[in-house]
Amino acid sequence: MDRDVVGTADLGRLRVEVGHHGRSAVFAPTGELDHHTADLLSEPLDAALDAGTSRLVIDCAGLEFCDSTGLNVLLSARLRADAAGGAVHLAAMQPTVARVFEITGADTVFTVHATLDQALQE
């Protein structure tokens, strides 16, 4: 998979790698997704959607924290992808991040996969 690094913010609290696998755009955020770092993920998600890619895979294996702002970034991308006939797939969520999705009910509106490989096979 080809990958580029989008950037970091706030002393490296979030790093996002962006790549492609087949018809999917793959995003791998590492660190903390919150109010201060959300643009580092929202901008490449929007760019992919603007370019016509509607199948987005978020590799959450390195995501250590996600607050309501981060959740809203993902929900916004899901709405845009859905409107374009696609979807946002979440893969390999850490327990603390998965708990945020469970508490808010957001886990019911995303396709969630145990591993990145599973997310890429569909």
Tab-separated table of N, CA and C in Angstrom:
chain	number	residue	atom	x	y	z
A	1	MET	N	0.842	-1.160	0.000
A	1	MET	CA	0.000	0.000	0.000
A	1	MET	C	0.894	1.230	0.000
A	2	ASP	N	0.571	2.194	-0.857
A	2	ASP	CA	1.294	3.462	-0.890
A	2	ASP	C	0.788	4.347	0.231
A	3	ARG	N	1.730	4.994	0.971
A	3	ARG	CA	1.321	5.843	2.083
A	3	ARG	C	2.081	7.154	2.067
A	4	ASP	N	1.396	8.192	2.524
A	4	ASP	CA	1.993	9.501	2.753
A	4	ASP	C	1.668	9.895	4.179
A	5	VAL	N	2.519	10.712	4.773
A	5	VAL	CA	2.250	11.225	6.108
A	5	VAL	C	1.643	12.603	5.959
A	6	VAL	N	0.496	12.820	6.583
A	6	VAL	CA	-0.187	14.094	6.482
A	6	VAL	C	0.479	15.130	7.371
A	7	GLY	N	0.789	14.785	8.605
A	7	GLY	CA	1.431	15.771	9.468
A	7	GLY	C	1.228	15.460	10.925
A	8	THR	N	1.688	16.378	11.744
A	8	THR	CA	1.545	16.235	13.179
A	8	THR	C	1.139	17.580	13.754
A	9	ALA	N	0.561	17.561	14.930
A	9	ALA	CA	0.169	18.797	15.604
A	9	ALA	C	0.422	18.639	17.084
A	10	ASP	N	0.571	19.750	17.760
A	10	ASP	CA	0.713	19.749	19.203
A	10	ASP	C	1.743	18.742	19.679
A	11	LEU	N	2.980	18.991	19.306
A	11	LEU	CA	4.106	18.159	19.739
A	11	LEU	C	3.934	16.691	19.361
A	12	GLY	N	3.366	16.468	18.196
A	12	GLY	CA	3.274	15.097	17.710
A	12	GLY	C	2.166	14.277	18.314
A	13	ARG	N	1.110	14.899	18.808
A	13	ARG	CA	0.024	14.151	19.437
A	13	ARG	C	-0.772	13.312	18.450
A	14	LEU	N	-0.745	13.679	17.174
A	14	LEU	CA	-1.425	12.875	16.164
A	14	LEU	C	-0.616	12.903	14.882
A	15	ARG	N	-0.494	11.733	14.311
A	15	ARG	CA	0.155	11.562	13.013
A	15	ARG	C	-0.813	10.737	12.178
A	16	VAL	N	-1.001	11.125	10.929
A	16	VAL	CA	-1.932	10.405	10.060
A	16	VAL	C	-1.201	9.977	8.802
A	17	GLU	N	-1.178	8.688	8.560
A	17	GLU	CA	-0.659	8.160	7.305
A	17	GLU	C	-1.845	7.903	6.388
A	18	VAL	N	-1.669	8.245	5.128
A	18	VAL	CA	-2.733	8.081	4.144
A	18	VAL	C	-2.213	7.210	3.014
A	19	GLY	N	-3.002	6.242	2.639
A	19	GLY	CA	-2.608	5.371	1.539
A	19	GLY	C	-3.819	4.877	0.782
A	20	HIS	N	-3.579	4.003	-0.163
A	20	HIS	CA	-4.664	3.417	-0.949
A	20	HIS	C	-4.449	1.921	-1.060
A	21	HIS	N	-5.531	1.208	-1.040
A	21	HIS	CA	-5.513	-0.233	-1.217
A	21	HIS	C	-6.733	-0.581	-2.059
A	22	GLY	N	-6.506	-0.952	-3.311
A	22	GLY	CA	-7.629	-1.221	-4.205
A	22	GLY	C	-8.470	0.031	-4.362
A	23	ARG	N	-9.757	-0.094	-4.125
A	23	ARG	CA	-10.656	1.055	-4.261
A	23	ARG	C	-10.840	1.822	-2.959
A	24	SER	N	-10.072	1.484	-1.942
A	24	SER	CA	-10.194	2.121	-0.635
A	24	SER	C	-9.084	3.133	-0.383
A	25	ALA	N	-9.461	4.245	0.231
A	25	ALA	CA	-8.479	5.154	0.803
A	25	ALA	C	-8.311	4.704	2.252
A	26	VAL	N	-7.063	4.570	2.674
A	26	VAL	CA	-6.773	4.048	4.020
A	26	VAL	C	-6.082	5.143	4.829
A	27	PHE	N	-6.606	5.367	6.024
A	27	PHE	CA	-6.083	6.397	6.921
A	27	PHE	C	-5.660	5.723	8.217
A	28	ALA	N	-4.444	6.015	8.664
A	28	ALA	CA	-3.923	5.398	9.881
A	28	ALA	C	-3.513	6.489	10.870
A	29	PRO	N	-4.467	6.955	11.691
A	29	PRO	CA	-4.115	7.943	12.706
A	29	PRO	C	-3.406	7.269	13.872
A	30	THR	N	-2.348	7.910	14.350
A	30	THR	CA	-1.600	7.395	15.495
A	30	THR	C	-1.515	8.506	16.522
A	31	GLY	N	-1.984	8.222	17.723
A	31	GLY	CA	-1.943	9.205	18.799
A	31	GLY	C	-3.326	9.576	19.268
A	32	GLU	N	-3.531	10.876	19.508
A	32	GLU	CA	-4.760	11.381	20.102
A	32	GLU	C	-5.547	12.218	19.097
A	33	LEU	N	-6.790	11.812	18.874
A	33	LEU	CA	-7.690	12.530	17.978
A	33	LEU	C	-8.634	13.354	18.840
A	34	ASP	N	-8.407	14.657	18.853
A	34	ASP	CA	-9.220	15.528	19.697
A	34	ASP	C	-9.395	16.889	19.042
A	35	HIS	N	-9.921	17.828	19.803
A	35	HIS	CA	-10.201	19.171	19.296
A	35	HIS	C	-8.975	19.812	18.638
A	36	HIS	N	-7.810	19.598	19.199
A	36	HIS	CA	-6.596	20.239	18.705
A	36	HIS	C	-5.989	19.545	17.494
A	37	THR	N	-6.309	18.283	17.270
A	37	THR	CA	-5.670	17.510	16.204
A	37	THR	C	-6.630	17.046	15.120
A	38	ALA	N	-7.912	17.304	15.285
A	38	ALA	CA	-8.936	16.747	14.386
A	38	ALA	C	-8.723	17.120	12.923
A	39	ASP	N	-8.221	18.323	12.654
A	39	ASP	CA	-8.020	18.732	11.257
A	39	ASP	C	-7.030	17.845	10.521
A	40	LEU	N	-6.097	17.249	11.256
A	40	LEU	CA	-5.110	16.382	10.609
A	40	LEU	C	-5.757	15.134	10.015
A	41	LEU	N	-6.907	14.741	10.544
A	41	LEU	CA	-7.642	13.622	9.960
A	41	LEU	C	-8.754	14.121	9.044
A	42	SER	N	-9.449	15.183	9.438
A	42	SER	CA	-10.587	15.637	8.626
A	42	SER	C	-10.154	16.126	7.243
A	43	GLU	N	-9.010	16.790	7.165
A	43	GLU	CA	-8.572	17.308	5.864
A	43	GLU	C	-8.292	16.205	4.848
A	44	PRO	N	-7.537	15.150	5.183
A	44	PRO	CA	-7.347	14.100	4.169
A	44	PRO	C	-8.613	13.287	3.899
A	45	LEU	N	-9.489	13.152	4.901
A	45	LEU	CA	-10.763	12.478	4.648
A	45	LEU	C	-11.575	13.277	3.637
A	46	ASP	N	-11.667	14.582	3.853
A	46	ASP	CA	-12.400	15.439	2.914
A	46	ASP	C	-11.769	15.416	1.530
A	47	ALA	N	-10.444	15.424	1.476
A	47	ALA	CA	-9.754	15.403	0.183
A	47	ALA	C	-10.074	14.120	-0.584
A	48	ALA	N	-10.091	13.000	0.106
A	48	ALA	CA	-10.415	11.733	-0.551
A	48	ALA	C	-11.847	11.743	-1.071
A	49	LEU	N	-12.758	12.235	-0.247
A	49	LEU	CA	-14.155	12.304	-0.670
A	49	LEU	C	-14.328	13.279	-1.834
A	50	ASP	N	-13.646	14.414	-1.768
A	50	ASP	CA	-13.705	15.391	-2.862
A	50	ASP	C	-13.167	14.804	-4.163
A	51	ALA	N	-12.195	13.891	-4.063
A	51	ALA	CA	-11.600	13.265	-5.242
A	51	ALA	C	-12.441	12.105	-5.776
A	52	GLY	N	-13.545	11.792	-5.084
A	52	GLY	CA	-14.435	10.749	-5.573
A	52	GLY	C	-14.255	9.393	-4.930
A	53	THR	N	-13.380	9.275	-3.951
A	53	THR	CA	-13.230	8.009	-3.224
A	53	THR	C	-14.278	7.970	-2.126
A	54	SER	N	-15.129	6.967	-2.147
A	54	SER	CA	-16.206	6.909	-1.153
A	54	SER	C	-16.085	5.716	-0.211
A	55	ARG	N	-15.055	4.896	-0.391
A	55	ARG	CA	-14.810	3.788	0.539
A	55	ARG	C	-13.568	4.159	1.342
A	56	LEU	N	-13.806	4.523	2.601
A	56	LEU	CA	-12.740	4.983	3.476
A	56	LEU	C	-12.524	3.968	4.586
A	57	VAL	N	-11.279	3.610	4.808
A	57	VAL	CA	-10.923	2.673	5.874
A	57	VAL	C	-10.039	3.418	6.863
A	58	ILE	N	-10.439	3.390	8.126
A	58	ILE	CA	-9.660	4.021	9.184
A	58	ILE	C	-9.020	2.913	10.003
A	59	ASP	N	-7.702	2.829	9.942
A	59	ASP	CA	-6.945	1.856	10.732
A	59	ASP	C	-6.711	2.475	12.109
A	60	CYS	N	-7.481	2.046	13.085
A	60	CYS	CA	-7.467	2.640	14.425
A	60	CYS	C	-6.476	1.972	15.375
A	61	ALA	N	-5.624	1.095	14.871
A	61	ALA	CA	-4.711	0.351	15.741
A	61	ALA	C	-3.812	1.269	16.559
A	62	GLY	N	-3.425	2.410	16.015
A	62	GLY	CA	-2.542	3.330	16.722
A	62	GLY	C	-3.266	4.492	17.373
A	63	LEU	N	-4.585	4.494	17.301
A	63	LEU	CA	-5.369	5.582	17.883
A	63	LEU	C	-5.562	5.309	19.367
A	64	GLU	N	-4.980	6.165	20.192
A	64	GLU	CA	-4.995	5.971	21.641
A	64	GLU	C	-6.152	6.676	22.334
A	65	PHE	N	-6.693	7.720	21.701
A	65	PHE	CA	-7.736	8.527	22.324
A	65	PHE	C	-8.568	9.173	21.241
A	66	CYS	N	-9.864	9.291	21.480
A	66	CYS	CA	-10.765	9.975	20.559
A	66	CYS	C	-11.838	10.665	21.390
A	67	ASP	N	-11.919	12.002	21.267
A	67	ASP	CA	-12.951	12.732	21.985
A	67	ASP	C	-14.127	13.009	21.049
A	68	SER	N	-15.070	13.830	21.498
A	68	SER	CA	-16.273	14.092	20.705
A	68	SER	C	-15.956	14.788	19.387
A	69	THR	N	-14.926	15.624	19.361
A	69	THR	CA	-14.544	16.287	18.111
A	69	THR	C	-14.051	15.256	17.101
A	70	GLY	N	-13.223	14.335	17.552
A	70	GLY	CA	-12.744	13.274	16.673
A	70	GLY	C	-13.880	12.403	16.181
A	71	LEU	N	-14.795	12.093	17.068
A	71	LEU	CA	-15.962	11.299	16.697
A	71	LEU	C	-16.774	12.032	15.631
A	72	ASN	N	-16.935	13.330	15.797
A	72	ASN	CA	-17.687	14.113	14.817
A	72	ASN	C	-16.994	14.154	13.459
A	73	VAL	N	-15.664	14.166	13.438
A	73	VAL	CA	-14.927	14.100	12.170
A	73	VAL	C	-15.289	12.810	11.435
A	74	LEU	N	-15.282	11.706	12.159
A	74	LEU	CA	-15.590	10.410	11.549
A	74	LEU	C	-17.051	10.320	11.131
A	75	LEU	N	-17.943	10.859	11.953
A	75	LEU	CA	-19.362	10.840	11.602
A	75	LEU	C	-19.640	11.699	10.367
A	76	SER	N	-18.993	12.826	10.265
A	76	SER	CA	-19.149	13.686	9.094
A	76	SER	C	-18.667	12.980	7.832
A	77	ALA	N	-17.517	12.332	7.925
A	77	ALA	CA	-16.995	11.581	6.781
A	77	ALA	C	-17.950	10.448	6.406
A	78	ARG	N	-18.530	9.803	7.405
A	78	ARG	CA	-19.479	8.719	7.138
A	78	ARG	C	-20.696	9.234	6.381
A	79	LEU	N	-21.211	10.387	6.786
A	79	LEU	CA	-22.371	10.953	6.097
A	79	LEU	C	-22.051	11.280	4.643
A	80	ARG	N	-20.891	11.867	4.417
A	80	ARG	CA	-20.488	12.208	3.044
A	80	ARG	C	-20.250	10.949	2.208
A	81	ALA	N	-19.588	9.960	2.793
A	81	ALA	CA	-19.328	8.710	2.068
A	81	ALA	C	-20.638	7.998	1.744
A	82	ASP	N	-21.541	7.962	2.712
A	82	ASP	CA	-22.837	7.322	2.514
A	82	ASP	C	-23.614	8.004	1.383
A	83	ALA	N	-23.593	9.330	1.361
A	83	ALA	CA	-24.289	10.077	0.308
A	83	ALA	C	-23.709	9.784	-1.072
A	84	ALA	N	-22.440	9.397	-1.107
A	84	ALA	CA	-21.777	9.073	-2.381
A	84	ALA	C	-21.846	7.583	-2.700
A	85	GLY	N	-22.584	6.827	-1.897
A	85	GLY	CA	-22.716	5.395	-2.141
A	85	GLY	C	-21.617	4.567	-1.525
A	86	GLY	N	-20.847	5.133	-0.631
A	86	GLY	CA	-19.743	4.420	0.006
A	86	GLY	C	-19.968	4.241	1.491
A	87	ALA	N	-18.863	4.107	2.205
A	87	ALA	CA	-18.954	3.880	3.646
A	87	ALA	C	-17.609	4.167	4.297
A	88	VAL	N	-17.644	4.326	5.598
A	88	VAL	CA	-16.432	4.432	6.395
A	88	VAL	C	-16.323	3.152	7.213
A	89	HIS	N	-15.192	2.485	7.081
A	89	HIS	CA	-14.924	1.250	7.805
A	89	HIS	C	-13.870	1.542	8.876
A	90	LEU	N	-14.134	1.107	10.094
A	90	LEU	CA	-13.186	1.268	11.199
A	90	LEU	C	-12.563	-0.082	11.491
A	91	ALA	N	-11.254	-0.096	11.693
A	91	ALA	CA	-10.557	-1.361	11.919
A	91	ALA	C	-9.642	-1.270	13.130
A	92	ALA	N	-9.557	-2.371	13.857
A	92	ALA	CA	-8.568	-2.574	14.922
A	92	ALA	C	-8.627	-1.507	16.011
A	93	MET	N	-9.834	-1.198	16.473
A	93	MET	CA	-9.965	-0.178	17.516
A	93	MET	C	-9.432	-0.672	18.859
A	94	GLN	N	-8.685	0.203	19.525
A	94	GLN	CA	-8.214	-0.067	20.881
A	94	GLN	C	-9.422	-0.010	21.826
A	95	PRO	N	-9.381	-0.739	22.940
A	95	PRO	CA	-10.533	-0.775	23.848
A	95	PRO	C	-11.006	0.598	24.328
A	96	THR	N	-10.097	1.512	24.627
A	96	THR	CA	-10.523	2.823	25.120
A	96	THR	C	-11.254	3.621	24.039
A	97	VAL	N	-10.827	3.490	22.801
A	97	VAL	CA	-11.501	4.178	21.697
A	97	VAL	C	-12.817	3.477	21.382
A	98	ALA	N	-12.812	2.163	21.379
A	98	ALA	CA	-14.041	1.405	21.118
A	98	ALA	C	-15.113	1.746	22.147
A	99	ARG	N	-14.710	1.997	23.361
A	99	ARG	CA	-15.659	2.333	24.438
A	99	ARG	C	-16.395	3.639	24.133
A	100	VAL	N	-15.704	4.622	23.584
A	100	VAL	CA	-16.344	5.887	23.208
A	100	VAL	C	-17.432	5.627	22.169
A	101	PHE	N	-17.133	4.777	21.213
A	101	PHE	CA	-18.108	4.454	20.179
A	101	PHE	C	-19.289	3.679	20.751
A	102	GLU	N	-19.028	2.788	21.685
A	102	GLU	CA	-20.096	2.021	22.324
A	102	GLU	C	-21.005	2.917	23.155
A	103	ILE	N	-20.417	3.781	23.968
A	103	ILE	CA	-21.188	4.658	24.849
A	103	ILE	C	-22.095	5.584	24.051
A	104	THR	N	-21.592	6.108	22.949
A	104	THR	CA	-22.356	7.059	22.140
A	104	THR	C	-23.291	6.380	21.138
A	105	GLY	N	-23.121	5.090	20.941
A	105	GLY	CA	-23.916	4.378	19.948
A	105	GLY	C	-23.372	4.517	18.533
A	106	ALA	N	-22.235	5.199	18.396
A	106	ALA	CA	-21.662	5.404	17.065
A	106	ALA	C	-21.196	4.100	16.438
A	107	ASP	N	-20.934	3.095	17.247
A	107	ASP	CA	-20.495	1.811	16.692
A	107	ASP	C	-21.571	1.159	15.837
A	108	THR	N	-22.810	1.610	15.972
A	108	THR	CA	-23.888	1.022	15.181
A	108	THR	C	-24.031	1.655	13.805
A	109	VAL	N	-23.367	2.795	13.571
A	109	VAL	CA	-23.499	3.453	12.269
A	109	VAL	C	-22.267	3.275	11.389
A	110	PHE	N	-21.238	2.643	11.930
A	110	PHE	CA	-20.030	2.349	11.173
A	110	PHE	C	-19.924	0.847	10.963
A	111	THR	N	-19.219	0.449	9.918
A	111	THR	CA	-18.840	-0.943	9.764
A	111	THR	C	-17.522	-1.098	10.513
A	112	VAL	N	-17.530	-1.934	11.543
A	112	VAL	CA	-16.362	-2.099	12.407
A	112	VAL	C	-15.761	-3.482	12.173
A	113	HIS	N	-14.448	-3.516	11.992
A	113	HIS	CA	-13.728	-4.755	11.733
A	113	HIS	C	-12.680	-4.974	12.819
A	114	ALA	N	-12.429	-6.214	13.144
A	114	ALA	CA	-11.436	-6.536	14.167
A	114	ALA	C	-10.017	-6.209	13.700
A	115	THR	N	-9.767	-6.361	12.398
A	115	THR	CA	-8.418	-6.123	11.872
A	115	THR	C	-8.489	-5.285	10.593
A	116	LEU	N	-7.369	-4.681	10.259
A	116	LEU	CA	-7.262	-3.937	9.004
A	116	LEU	C	-7.435	-4.864	7.820
A	117	ASP	N	-6.845	-6.032	7.875
A	117	ASP	CA	-6.968	-6.981	6.763
A	117	ASP	C	-8.424	-7.299	6.463
A	118	GLN	N	-9.233	-7.478	7.504
A	118	GLN	CA	-10.656	-7.750	7.308
A	118	GLN	C	-11.356	-6.570	6.638
A	119	ALA	N	-11.014	-5.361	7.063
A	119	ALA	CA	-11.618	-4.168	6.481
A	119	ALA	C	-11.269	-4.015	5.004
A	120	LEU	N	-10.078	-4.409	4.637
A	120	LEU	CA	-9.624	-4.265	3.256
A	120	LEU	C	-10.163	-5.363	2.330
A	121	GLN	N	-10.644	-6.452	2.896
A	121	GLN	CA	-11.123	-7.581	2.074
A	121	GLN	C	-12.516	-7.355	1.530
A	122	GLU	N	-13.270	-6.498	2.134
A	122	GLU	CA	-14.659	-6.301	1.683
A	122	GLU	C	-14.749	-5.401	0.484
